[in-house]
Amino acid sequence: MKVWTFKSLIYWERLILLSIVPTYLILFKVAASTMYAADEITPVWPPTGLAVAAYLVYKRRAILPLLGGVLLGHFLVSRASPLQLVFSIAVNVGVPWLIVPFKKHILPKEVMFQNSIDSLKKLLLFGAVICLLSALIGVTYLTVEDPSRVPDFFPALFLWFLGNWFGILICSPAFITLFLSFRRHLKLGLDLSIPINKEMFLWVLCNILSFVVLHYYSQRVGLHAVVMGFIPLALLTWSAMRFQPSFTSFAMMVTALIFWSILGRGAAGILANSSYMEYSIILLLMGTVFFLPLLIALRTEQNLQLRNKLQIQAHRDALTGLLNRRGFEEAIMQQFTTVRKKPSSGMIFLNVDRLKVINDACGHLAGDRLLQQISILLQNEFNEETIIGRFGGDTFTAYIVETTSDDIKSQAEHIRQRIQDIVFSWEGQQFNVSASFGVLYIDSPRSLSFLLAKGDMACHMSKDQGGNIVTYLESEDQSLVKRRKSWSWIAQIEKSIKEQNFVLFAQPICSLQGEEEPLHYEVLLRILEDTGSLLEPGDFLNVAERRHLMTEIDTWVVKRTISLLEKYPYLVDKKCIFTINLSGQSINSTSFQDKLISILSNCTLSGSCICFEITESAAIKNLKMARRFIYKMKTFNCLFALDDFGKGFSSFNYIKNLPVDYIKIDGAFVNDVTCSALDRAMVRAVTDISGVFNLKTIAEHIENEETRNEIKSFGVDFGQGTFLGSPVPLIEILKRD
C-alpha cells in the first residue's frame, strides 16, 4: 500500500482534471462523426455526459478543463465562428454547471452505487432539465441564424434533447465511477490497477469480435440498426449479470460510442441525411438497448449488497462488529478444514464481571459502550489471524493460531490486566472493570463443541471464584470433571421438565409450643435419575438458577402440588398448610405471576392452604416487585414465609416492608444455638420482633433434642429438621392421612 502525501494527492487530482481535456476532445470527435449534415445537429452528444460527471465530482475545478475541451474541439474537429463559439461554450460548459446544486441528491456519499437505482433516477431526471435548457439555447440560436429552419424547430429541439440526454445516460455513470474510484484509491493509497478475470477477458474478446461482425455485415449485407442493436444488448446483459456496475457502465459507454460511430457513417440503414424522425426513433430504441443492462446491473448490485448485508447480520454482532457465535463457529470450522497441518492453537474466553451493576446503575447504553470499548481493546491486542467473537451478553472469545501453552497464558493475563486498568466513566460515575478468563491450549484434535463447552466451564470457574482471574484447564483437570458433571445436570433438568421426572417430597414443620396449630409441611423437590437414584436440590438448583430454568421448575412444582392436594383433600380439610419454595427468578417474572394467577383461579382449593416461601436475598433484590407479588397472591388468601431470615444486615427492616406471615430463622443461627451466645441472642431477637409484628417464627435445622429445647425456650413457634421429621414422598403423606 502506498502512502500518498498531500502534495502528491493534489498533483494526481490536477493530472486527472487535465485528462478531461483530451477525453472531451475524443468524445467531441465521435459526436461530430455522427452529425446530422443538414442542420449540424448530432444525434448523440457524449461531451454532455462528461461535463455533468466532472461537475458532480470536481465542481468549479472542472470549468477550465471543460472549456479547454470545447475550444480544442472547435479548433481541431469542427470550426466555428466567434458567435458560434460563444453559444457552444454557453451550451456545453455553462448549462451543465446547473447540475452542481443537485450533487447532494445524486451523490449523497460520493458513491455512485451506494443507492444505485435512486442515484441513476435522479441523475437522469436532473440531467433532463439541463438537456432541455441546452436544446432550447442551441436550437434557438440555429433558428435565429437561419429563419428557414423555423418549421423544424420542435423536431430539432427533440433530437437535440435526446442527444444530450443519451450522452448523460451512456457517459455520466461511467465517468462518475471512474473519477470517484481514482479519488478513493489515491486517498487510501490503494493500487490503481484494475483486476481482470478470465470471464471478463472473454467478454472483451467477444465484444471486439461483435464489432468486427457488425461493421462487416452492415457494410456488405445492409443489416438495419434495429437488428444490430440486439448484439450489444446481449453482451451488456451478460456484463450486467456477472460484473460490477462500474465495469458495466464503462463497457456500456465504450460499446455505445463505437456502435454510434458505425451508424453515423451511414451504415446499417442510417444515412447521414436521414430525417429527424428516423434519427429520433433509432435514438429512443438504442436508449432502451443501453439503459436496460445498466438497470439490470444496478439491480443486481443492489441485491448483492442486500445479500451481503444479511450475511453480515447473520454472522456479525450488531453492537461490536465482531463475529457472533454462528460466525465464530463457522470461521473456526473453516480453519480446521483448510489448514492441512494443524498447528498448536488456543482459545481464550472472557466474561465481563459486574456488567449488570453498570446496566442497573447507568442503563444499558452505558453497558453497551463498555462492551464496545473492550471489543476494540481485544482487536488491538490480537493479530489479524486471530478469530475474535462475541457470544452475546458479556462473553467474548478468541481463537489463536500457532501458539504455545505459556504464550497463551501470558497473553490472557496481559489482557486481564489491560481490562483491569480500565476506569469506566459515565455521567459523572466511575466503575472499576474486570473480567473472568478461561484459557484452553489445543495440542490435539478436538471437536468444536467440546472446546466451547470446556472454555465456557473454565470461564465460569473463574467467575465462581470471585472473578478477575485466569483459569487454565488441562484436558484431565479434576475440576473440569466436576464441572462437566454439574453441566450434565442441565440436560437432566430439561429432560425432567419435559418428561415430568421430578418427585415431590415433604418435610413436617412441627409446633414447639404444644398449642393446637394446623399441620405444616414444606414441599421439597427431587429429580429421579435414570438409575433410579434421587438427585438432591443442592446438586442441581444452582445450575438451574444459572441457566434461568427456575421459573419452569417452580411452575411445575406449584401445578403438581395443587393437583395432588385436589386429588387427596383430607389434609386440606384439616387446615393443613403446604409451603412451596419460589426462586428469585420467579417472583421477579411477570409471566410466572400470570401463570400462577391462572393456576390459582382454576383450582378448587382455598389459597389459605398454600404458603409461598421466598428467601430474604431474593426479596431484597427487587423489593418493590416482591411486595407487588405478595399482595397479588394474598388476594387468593395465600400465605407467605420469609426464609433464611437474619443473613442480611437490614433483615429487621424488611419485616416492615414485606407483608409475610412467617419468619424462618436462618439455620446458621440454629445449628450452634446451644453453644454460641451470639446465635442465642440473634434467635431471641428475631422471635421478640416477630411477636411485635404478630408473625409466627420457624426455626430450621433442628437436628437434636438439645437444640429443640433451646429453641423452644425462646418462644419460637415452629421447628423443622431431621430430629422432628425427615422428608418423605408427598404422595405417601397424602395417602397415609
PDB file of C-alpha atoms in Angstrom, residues 662-663 684-697 715-717:
ATOM      1  CA  TYR A 662     -43.978 -16.482  58.865  1.00  0.00           C
ATOM      2  CA  ILE A 663     -40.313 -15.791  59.577  1.00  0.00           C
ATOM      3  CA  ARG A 684     -34.203 -14.418  70.713  1.00  0.00           C
ATOM      4  CA  ALA A 685     -34.201 -11.034  68.914  1.00  0.00           C
ATOM      5  CA  VAL A 686     -35.904 -12.454  65.824  1.00  0.00           C
ATOM      6  CA  THR A 687     -38.548 -14.110  67.994  1.00  0.00           C
ATOM      7  CA  ASP A 688     -39.256 -10.969  70.003  1.00  0.00           C
ATOM      8  CA  ILE A 689     -39.502  -8.669  66.983  1.00  0.00           C
ATOM      9  CA  SER A 690     -41.685 -11.175  65.106  1.00  0.00           C
ATOM     10  CA  GLY A 691     -44.043 -11.148  68.077  1.00  0.00           C
ATOM     11  CA  VAL A 692     -44.320  -7.370  67.852  1.00  0.00           C
ATOM     12  CA  PHE A 693     -45.446  -7.703  64.228  1.00  0.00           C
ATOM     13  CA  ASN A 694     -47.708 -10.684  65.104  1.00  0.00           C
ATOM     14  CA  LEU A 695     -45.673 -13.022  62.875  1.00  0.00           C
ATOM     15  CA  LYS A 696     -45.054 -16.724  63.513  1.00  0.00           C
ATOM     16  CA  THR A 697     -41.460 -17.998  63.654  1.00  0.00           C
ATOM     17  CA  GLY A 715     -40.664 -18.877  72.295  1.00  0.00           C
ATOM     18  CA  VAL A 716     -40.130 -19.939  68.678  1.00  0.00           C
ATOM     19  CA  ASP A 717     -43.447 -21.197  67.310  1.00  0.00           C
TER      20      ASP A 717
END
